[in-house]
C-alpha cells in the first residue's frame, strides 16, 4: 500500500460577498425535470412554507442559494450553485441567497494519486484544519475503475464516497455531502485500477468545497 502525504496551504481571506439582487430567484417544482406545481422565491425567507415537497429546482439570475431544513437558517444548511433536475433536499424550511463572490464555487484540490494498471489500494493524508462541506472525485489521463472510495473525517470516521464505477478523463463524480455539513478531512483512500493497461496511468484527484460560516443578517 502506498501512502501519500499531502501538505496544502488553504490560506487567505474568504470574504463573503453581497447578497444577490432581486433578479436572482429560485423556483421549486413538485416533480422532477422542472414540471408540476411551482413555487418561486426571490429573496431570503427565514420561514419558508412550501405547498409541496420539492423534486426539482431551477436557478435564474446567477448566484447560489443556501437551503436549510429548519427555520431561521438552522439545522445544517446546504448550498446549491446550479439548477437540479432531481432535487435531493426534501425539506426546506428557510432559504437565502448565498455569496456571489465565488466562495461556494472554490473547489480545492486536497489529494492527487497516480493509479497503476493493476488493482491497488492507496491512502492520501490531508493536513489542514480548514472545514469542508462537500467533496468530489475526478479522473485524469486515463479511465479509472474505482471499486471503493472513502474519506476520513476529523473525528476519525470513514465516510463512504459513492462514485461511478468508471471515471473517464476530465470528468468528476457528483458532489458528495460530508456528514455533519462542516467537517475537517484527515485522509482519503481508494481501491482502484487504471481501466486500460499499457496506456498512460490514470490519476485520481479529490476536490473539496470549503465551508464558510454565515452570520444571520
PDB file of C-alpha atoms in Angstrom:
ATOM      1  CA  UNK A   1       0.000   0.000   0.000  1.00  0.00           C
ATOM      2  CA  UNK A   2       1.354   3.403  -0.941  1.00  0.00           C
ATOM      3  CA  UNK A   3       0.861   6.353   1.342  1.00  0.00           C
ATOM      4  CA  UNK A   4       0.794   9.917   0.126  1.00  0.00           C
ATOM      5  CA  UNK A   5       1.318  12.883   2.434  1.00  0.00           C
ATOM      6  CA  UNK A   6      -0.408  15.972   1.120  1.00  0.00           C
ATOM      7  CA  UNK A   7       0.638  19.321   2.561  1.00  0.00           C
ATOM      8  CA  UNK A   8      -1.759  22.011   1.482  1.00  0.00           C
ATOM      9  CA  UNK A   9      -1.962  25.608   2.437  1.00  0.00           C
ATOM     10  CA  UNK A  10      -5.534  26.772   2.350  1.00  0.00           C
ATOM     11  CA  UNK A  11      -4.968  30.310   3.469  1.00  0.00           C
ATOM     12  CA  UNK A  12      -6.138  33.755   2.542  1.00  0.00           C
ATOM     13  CA  UNK A  13      -9.173  35.799   3.163  1.00  0.00           C
ATOM     14  CA  UNK A  14     -12.514  34.252   2.278  1.00  0.00           C
ATOM     15  CA  UNK A  15     -14.738  37.262   2.176  1.00  0.00           C
ATOM     16  CA  UNK A  16     -18.468  36.764   1.993  1.00  0.00           C
ATOM     17  CA  UNK A  17     -19.887  38.722  -0.932  1.00  0.00           C
ATOM     18  CA  UNK A  18     -23.026  40.783  -1.013  1.00  0.00           C
ATOM     19  CA  UNK A  19     -26.393  39.105  -1.413  1.00  0.00           C
ATOM     20  CA  UNK A  20     -27.745  38.918  -4.921  1.00  0.00           C
ATOM     21  CA  UNK A  21     -30.251  41.413  -6.243  1.00  0.00           C
ATOM     22  CA  UNK A  22     -33.941  40.678  -6.694  1.00  0.00           C
ATOM     23  CA  UNK A  23     -33.252  39.384 -10.217  1.00  0.00           C
ATOM     24  CA  UNK A  24     -31.810  36.276  -8.585  1.00  0.00           C
ATOM     25  CA  UNK A  25     -34.530  33.701  -7.966  1.00  0.00           C
ATOM     26  CA  UNK A  26     -35.103  30.007  -7.412  1.00  0.00           C
ATOM     27  CA  UNK A  27     -38.177  28.062  -8.480  1.00  0.00           C
ATOM     28  CA  UNK A  28     -39.134  24.776  -6.831  1.00  0.00           C
ATOM     29  CA  UNK A  29     -41.183  22.163  -8.690  1.00  0.00           C
ATOM     30  CA  UNK A  30     -43.340  19.355  -7.345  1.00  0.00           C
ATOM     31  CA  UNK A  31     -41.993  16.885  -9.945  1.00  0.00           C
ATOM     32  CA  UNK A  32     -38.566  16.017 -11.291  1.00  0.00           C
ATOM     33  CA  UNK A  33     -37.489  17.655 -14.526  1.00  0.00           C
ATOM     34  CA  UNK A  34     -38.914  21.091 -13.678  1.00  0.00           C
ATOM     35  CA  UNK A  35     -42.555  20.044 -14.043  1.00  0.00           C
ATOM     36  CA  UNK A  36     -45.727  20.098 -11.973  1.00  0.00           C
ATOM     37  CA  UNK A  37     -46.678  22.775  -9.462  1.00  0.00           C
ATOM     38  CA  UNK A  38     -44.130  25.548  -8.969  1.00  0.00           C
ATOM     39  CA  UNK A  39     -43.159  27.968  -6.213  1.00  0.00           C
ATOM     40  CA  UNK A  40     -40.718  30.847  -6.808  1.00  0.00           C
ATOM     41  CA  UNK A  41     -38.575  32.547  -4.165  1.00  0.00           C
ATOM     42  CA  UNK A  42     -36.877  35.876  -4.931  1.00  0.00           C
ATOM     43  CA  UNK A  43     -35.180  36.703  -1.633  1.00  0.00           C
ATOM     44  CA  UNK A  44     -34.300  35.450   1.852  1.00  0.00           C
ATOM     45  CA  UNK A  45     -37.039  33.680   3.824  1.00  0.00           C
ATOM     46  CA  UNK A  46     -36.473  32.931   7.494  1.00  0.00           C
ATOM     47  CA  UNK A  47     -39.670  30.858   7.340  1.00  0.00           C
ATOM     48  CA  UNK A  48     -40.483  29.017   4.113  1.00  0.00           C
ATOM     49  CA  UNK A  49     -43.694  27.010   3.860  1.00  0.00           C
ATOM     50  CA  UNK A  50     -43.680  25.210   0.532  1.00  0.00           C
ATOM     51  CA  UNK A  51     -47.089  23.820  -0.523  1.00  0.00           C
ATOM     52  CA  UNK A  52     -45.425  20.608  -1.748  1.00  0.00           C
ATOM     53  CA  UNK A  53     -42.279  18.529  -1.346  1.00  0.00           C
ATOM     54  CA  UNK A  54     -39.812  19.839  -3.955  1.00  0.00           C
ATOM     55  CA  UNK A  55     -38.488  17.352  -6.507  1.00  0.00           C
ATOM     56  CA  UNK A  56     -36.510  19.749  -8.721  1.00  0.00           C
ATOM     57  CA  UNK A  57     -35.262  23.335  -8.549  1.00  0.00           C
ATOM     58  CA  UNK A  58     -34.317  25.890 -11.200  1.00  0.00           C
ATOM     59  CA  UNK A  59     -31.961  28.821 -10.538  1.00  0.00           C
ATOM     60  CA  UNK A  60     -32.252  32.048 -12.501  1.00  0.00           C
ATOM     61  CA  UNK A  61     -30.272  35.259 -12.378  1.00  0.00           C
ATOM     62  CA  UNK A  62     -26.992  33.616 -11.382  1.00  0.00           C
ATOM     63  CA  UNK A  63     -25.585  33.143  -7.909  1.00  0.00           C
ATOM     64  CA  UNK A  64     -26.157  30.383  -5.372  1.00  0.00           C
ATOM     65  CA  UNK A  65     -28.768  29.600  -2.739  1.00  0.00           C
ATOM     66  CA  UNK A  66     -28.411  28.388   0.823  1.00  0.00           C
ATOM     67  CA  UNK A  67     -31.154  25.949   1.830  1.00  0.00           C
ATOM     68  CA  UNK A  68     -31.843  24.969   5.428  1.00  0.00           C
ATOM     69  CA  UNK A  69     -34.007  22.173   6.916  1.00  0.00           C
ATOM     70  CA  UNK A  70     -35.120  24.362   9.840  1.00  0.00           C
ATOM     71  CA  UNK A  71     -36.387  27.890  10.227  1.00  0.00           C
ATOM     72  CA  UNK A  72     -34.059  30.880  10.646  1.00  0.00           C
ATOM     73  CA  UNK A  73     -31.237  29.254   8.642  1.00  0.00           C
ATOM     74  CA  UNK A  74     -30.634  26.500  11.167  1.00  0.00           C
ATOM     75  CA  UNK A  75     -30.148  22.760  11.169  1.00  0.00           C
ATOM     76  CA  UNK A  76     -27.154  22.275   8.885  1.00  0.00           C
ATOM     77  CA  UNK A  77     -27.707  24.078   5.583  1.00  0.00           C
ATOM     78  CA  UNK A  78     -26.727  23.201   2.008  1.00  0.00           C
ATOM     79  CA  UNK A  79     -25.690  25.389  -0.881  1.00  0.00           C
ATOM     80  CA  UNK A  80     -26.731  24.753  -4.476  1.00  0.00           C
ATOM     81  CA  UNK A  81     -24.919  26.518  -7.288  1.00  0.00           C
ATOM     82  CA  UNK A  82     -26.900  25.289 -10.292  1.00  0.00           C
ATOM     83  CA  UNK A  83     -30.338  24.022 -11.262  1.00  0.00           C
ATOM     84  CA  UNK A  84     -31.137  20.471 -10.177  1.00  0.00           C
ATOM     85  CA  UNK A  85     -33.472  18.294 -12.264  1.00  0.00           C
ATOM     86  CA  UNK A  86     -33.712  15.769  -9.457  1.00  0.00           C
ATOM     87  CA  UNK A  87     -33.854  17.513  -6.109  1.00  0.00           C
ATOM     88  CA  UNK A  88     -32.140  15.820  -3.168  1.00  0.00           C
ATOM     89  CA  UNK A  89     -33.216  18.032  -0.242  1.00  0.00           C
ATOM     90  CA  UNK A  90     -36.804  17.002   0.624  1.00  0.00           C
ATOM     91  CA  UNK A  91     -37.293  19.514   3.449  1.00  0.00           C
ATOM     92  CA  UNK A  92     -36.573  23.226   3.047  1.00  0.00           C
ATOM     93  CA  UNK A  93     -37.823  25.450   5.874  1.00  0.00           C
ATOM     94  CA  UNK A  94     -35.698  28.575   5.301  1.00  0.00           C
ATOM     95  CA  UNK A  95     -33.705  29.899   2.361  1.00  0.00           C
ATOM     96  CA  UNK A  96     -31.474  32.811   1.331  1.00  0.00           C
ATOM     97  CA  UNK A  97     -29.119  33.767  -1.499  1.00  0.00           C
ATOM     98  CA  UNK A  98     -25.569  32.628  -0.870  1.00  0.00           C
ATOM     99  CA  UNK A  99     -22.472  34.644  -1.633  1.00  0.00           C
ATOM    100  CA  UNK A 100     -21.914  35.510  -5.288  1.00  0.00           C
ATOM    101  CA  UNK A 101     -18.229  36.196  -4.695  1.00  0.00           C
ATOM    102  CA  UNK A 102     -17.111  32.690  -5.604  1.00  0.00           C
ATOM    103  CA  UNK A 103     -16.681  31.344  -2.071  1.00  0.00           C
ATOM    104  CA  UNK A 104     -19.033  28.439  -2.626  1.00  0.00           C
ATOM    105  CA  UNK A 105     -17.610  27.623  -6.058  1.00  0.00           C
ATOM    106  CA  UNK A 106     -13.990  27.464  -4.929  1.00  0.00           C
ATOM    107  CA  UNK A 107     -13.209  23.754  -5.090  1.00  0.00           C
ATOM    108  CA  UNK A 108      -9.783  22.947  -3.615  1.00  0.00           C
ATOM    109  CA  UNK A 109      -7.659  20.002  -4.655  1.00  0.00           C
ATOM    110  CA  UNK A 110      -6.750  18.138  -1.478  1.00  0.00           C
ATOM    111  CA  UNK A 111      -5.305  14.910  -2.888  1.00  0.00           C
ATOM    112  CA  UNK A 112      -3.726  13.579  -6.087  1.00  0.00           C
ATOM    113  CA  UNK A 113      -2.928   9.889  -6.613  1.00  0.00           C
ATOM    114  CA  UNK A 114      -1.405   8.026  -9.558  1.00  0.00           C
ATOM    115  CA  UNK A 115      -3.242   4.818 -10.429  1.00  0.00           C
ATOM    116  CA  UNK A 116      -1.410   1.695 -11.568  1.00  0.00           C
ATOM    117  CA  UNK A 117      -2.639  -0.734 -14.217  1.00  0.00           C
ATOM    118  CA  UNK A 118      -3.285  -3.413 -11.639  1.00  0.00           C
ATOM    119  CA  UNK A 119      -5.728  -3.245  -8.759  1.00  0.00           C
ATOM    120  CA  UNK A 120      -4.266  -1.186  -5.963  1.00  0.00           C
ATOM    121  CA  UNK A 121      -5.058   0.481  -2.654  1.00  0.00           C
ATOM    122  CA  UNK A 122      -3.900   3.976  -1.791  1.00  0.00           C
ATOM    123  CA  UNK A 123      -4.305   6.387   1.095  1.00  0.00           C
ATOM    124  CA  UNK A 124      -3.653  10.131   0.865  1.00  0.00           C
ATOM    125  CA  UNK A 125      -3.334  12.079   4.100  1.00  0.00           C
ATOM    126  CA  UNK A 126      -4.560  15.658   4.197  1.00  0.00           C
ATOM    127  CA  UNK A 127      -3.042  18.151   6.627  1.00  0.00           C
ATOM    128  CA  UNK A 128      -5.234  21.183   7.124  1.00  0.00           C
ATOM    129  CA  UNK A 129      -7.598  22.433   9.810  1.00  0.00           C
ATOM    130  CA  UNK A 130      -9.960  24.014   7.294  1.00  0.00           C
ATOM    131  CA  UNK A 131     -13.575  22.923   7.247  1.00  0.00           C
ATOM    132  CA  UNK A 132     -15.251  21.468   4.161  1.00  0.00           C
ATOM    133  CA  UNK A 133     -18.825  20.640   3.261  1.00  0.00           C
ATOM    134  CA  UNK A 134     -18.576  18.594   0.039  1.00  0.00           C
ATOM    135  CA  UNK A 135     -16.072  16.511  -1.904  1.00  0.00           C
ATOM    136  CA  UNK A 136     -15.878  15.099  -5.416  1.00  0.00           C
ATOM    137  CA  UNK A 137     -13.578  12.636  -7.168  1.00  0.00           C
ATOM    138  CA  UNK A 138     -12.105  13.348 -10.627  1.00  0.00           C
ATOM    139  CA  UNK A 139     -10.067  11.360 -13.169  1.00  0.00           C
ATOM    140  CA  UNK A 140      -7.203  12.463 -15.412  1.00  0.00           C
ATOM    141  CA  UNK A 141      -5.109  10.906 -18.246  1.00  0.00           C
ATOM    142  CA  UNK A 142      -6.898   7.538 -18.305  1.00  0.00           C
ATOM    143  CA  UNK A 143     -10.193   5.983 -17.281  1.00  0.00           C
ATOM    144  CA  UNK A 144     -10.079   4.787 -13.684  1.00  0.00           C
ATOM    145  CA  UNK A 145     -12.132   1.942 -12.280  1.00  0.00           C
ATOM    146  CA  UNK A 146     -12.972   2.720  -8.655  1.00  0.00           C
ATOM    147  CA  UNK A 147     -14.000  -0.208  -6.517  1.00  0.00           C
ATOM    148  CA  UNK A 148     -14.262   1.706  -3.252  1.00  0.00           C
ATOM    149  CA  UNK A 149     -13.666   5.294  -2.121  1.00  0.00           C
ATOM    150  CA  UNK A 150     -13.735   6.712   1.405  1.00  0.00           C
ATOM    151  CA  UNK A 151     -12.964   9.983   3.150  1.00  0.00           C
ATOM    152  CA  UNK A 152     -11.838  10.134   6.776  1.00  0.00           C
ATOM    153  CA  UNK A 153     -13.445  12.954   8.728  1.00  0.00           C
ATOM    154  CA  UNK A 154     -11.853  14.884  11.560  1.00  0.00           C
ATOM    155  CA  UNK A 155     -13.410  12.613  14.182  1.00  0.00           C
ATOM    156  CA  UNK A 156     -11.771   9.560  12.614  1.00  0.00           C
ATOM    157  CA  UNK A 157     -14.923   8.210  10.951  1.00  0.00           C
ATOM    158  CA  UNK A 158     -14.535   6.828   7.428  1.00  0.00           C
ATOM    159  CA  UNK A 159     -17.411   8.011   5.226  1.00  0.00           C
ATOM    160  CA  UNK A 160     -18.100   6.032   2.062  1.00  0.00           C
ATOM    161  CA  UNK A 161     -17.982   8.082  -1.145  1.00  0.00           C
ATOM    162  CA  UNK A 162     -20.341   6.656  -3.728  1.00  0.00           C
ATOM    163  CA  UNK A 163     -18.805   7.409  -7.115  1.00  0.00           C
ATOM    164  CA  UNK A 164     -19.238   5.908 -10.614  1.00  0.00           C
ATOM    165  CA  UNK A 165     -17.560   2.546 -11.168  1.00  0.00           C
ATOM    166  CA  UNK A 166     -15.607   4.092 -14.048  1.00  0.00           C
ATOM    167  CA  UNK A 167     -14.496   7.724 -14.260  1.00  0.00           C
ATOM    168  CA  UNK A 168     -13.294   8.892 -17.675  1.00  0.00           C
ATOM    169  CA  UNK A 169     -10.534  11.519 -18.050  1.00  0.00           C
ATOM    170  CA  UNK A 170     -11.694  15.055 -17.422  1.00  0.00           C
ATOM    171  CA  UNK A 171     -14.829  14.005 -15.561  1.00  0.00           C
ATOM    172  CA  UNK A 172     -15.773  14.115 -11.892  1.00  0.00           C
ATOM    173  CA  UNK A 173     -18.302  12.423  -9.679  1.00  0.00           C
ATOM    174  CA  UNK A 174     -21.292  14.317  -8.368  1.00  0.00           C
ATOM    175  CA  UNK A 175     -20.639  16.414  -5.279  1.00  0.00           C
ATOM    176  CA  UNK A 176     -20.801  14.327  -2.101  1.00  0.00           C
ATOM    177  CA  UNK A 177     -22.088  15.933   1.085  1.00  0.00           C
ATOM    178  CA  UNK A 178     -19.893  15.358   4.126  1.00  0.00           C
ATOM    179  CA  UNK A 179     -21.740  14.048   7.150  1.00  0.00           C
ATOM    180  CA  UNK A 180     -22.212  16.878   9.620  1.00  0.00           C
ATOM    181  CA  UNK A 181     -22.130  19.646   6.968  1.00  0.00           C
ATOM    182  CA  UNK A 182     -18.870  21.250   8.183  1.00  0.00           C
ATOM    183  CA  UNK A 183     -16.028  18.771   8.574  1.00  0.00           C
ATOM    184  CA  UNK A 184     -12.258  18.546   8.699  1.00  0.00           C
ATOM    185  CA  UNK A 185     -10.746  15.965   6.380  1.00  0.00           C
ATOM    186  CA  UNK A 186      -7.892  13.781   7.585  1.00  0.00           C
ATOM    187  CA  UNK A 187      -7.437  11.377   4.672  1.00  0.00           C
ATOM    188  CA  UNK A 188      -8.945   9.726   1.609  1.00  0.00           C
ATOM    189  CA  UNK A 189      -8.440   6.150   0.473  1.00  0.00           C
ATOM    190  CA  UNK A 190      -9.242   4.186  -2.659  1.00  0.00           C
ATOM    191  CA  UNK A 191      -9.372   0.706  -4.116  1.00  0.00           C
ATOM    192  CA  UNK A 192      -8.968   1.205  -7.875  1.00  0.00           C
ATOM    193  CA  UNK A 193      -7.098   0.487 -11.100  1.00  0.00           C
ATOM    194  CA  UNK A 194      -6.491   2.095 -14.488  1.00  0.00           C
ATOM    195  CA  UNK A 195      -9.035   0.834 -16.997  1.00  0.00           C
ATOM    196  CA  UNK A 196      -6.673   0.153 -19.926  1.00  0.00           C
ATOM    197  CA  UNK A 197      -3.272  -1.445 -19.416  1.00  0.00           C
ATOM    198  CA  UNK A 198      -0.338  -0.227 -21.472  1.00  0.00           C
ATOM    199  CA  UNK A 199      -1.629   3.330 -21.794  1.00  0.00           C
ATOM    200  CA  UNK A 200      -0.755   6.279 -19.566  1.00  0.00           C
ATOM    201  CA  UNK A 201      -1.569   5.654 -15.952  1.00  0.00           C
ATOM    202  CA  UNK A 202      -4.674   7.272 -14.644  1.00  0.00           C
ATOM    203  CA  UNK A 203      -4.696   9.944 -11.973  1.00  0.00           C
ATOM    204  CA  UNK A 204      -7.351  10.473  -9.342  1.00  0.00           C
ATOM    205  CA  UNK A 205      -7.819  13.856  -7.721  1.00  0.00           C
ATOM    206  CA  UNK A 206     -10.048  14.689  -4.784  1.00  0.00           C
ATOM    207  CA  UNK A 207     -11.501  18.177  -4.557  1.00  0.00           C
ATOM    208  CA  UNK A 208     -13.240  19.667  -1.536  1.00  0.00           C
ATOM    209  CA  UNK A 209     -15.587  22.615  -1.190  1.00  0.00           C
ATOM    210  CA  UNK A 210     -14.733  24.896   1.766  1.00  0.00           C
ATOM    211  CA  UNK A 211     -17.348  25.593   4.389  1.00  0.00           C
ATOM    212  CA  UNK A 212     -17.973  29.237   5.216  1.00  0.00           C
ATOM    213  CA  UNK A 213     -19.975  30.050   8.319  1.00  0.00           C
ATOM    214  CA  UNK A 214     -22.586  32.655   7.594  1.00  0.00           C
ATOM    215  CA  UNK A 215     -23.809  35.114  10.195  1.00  0.00           C
ATOM    216  CA  UNK A 216     -27.551  35.916  10.358  1.00  0.00           C
ATOM    217  CA  UNK A 217     -28.283  39.318   8.946  1.00  0.00           C
TER     218      UNK A 217
END
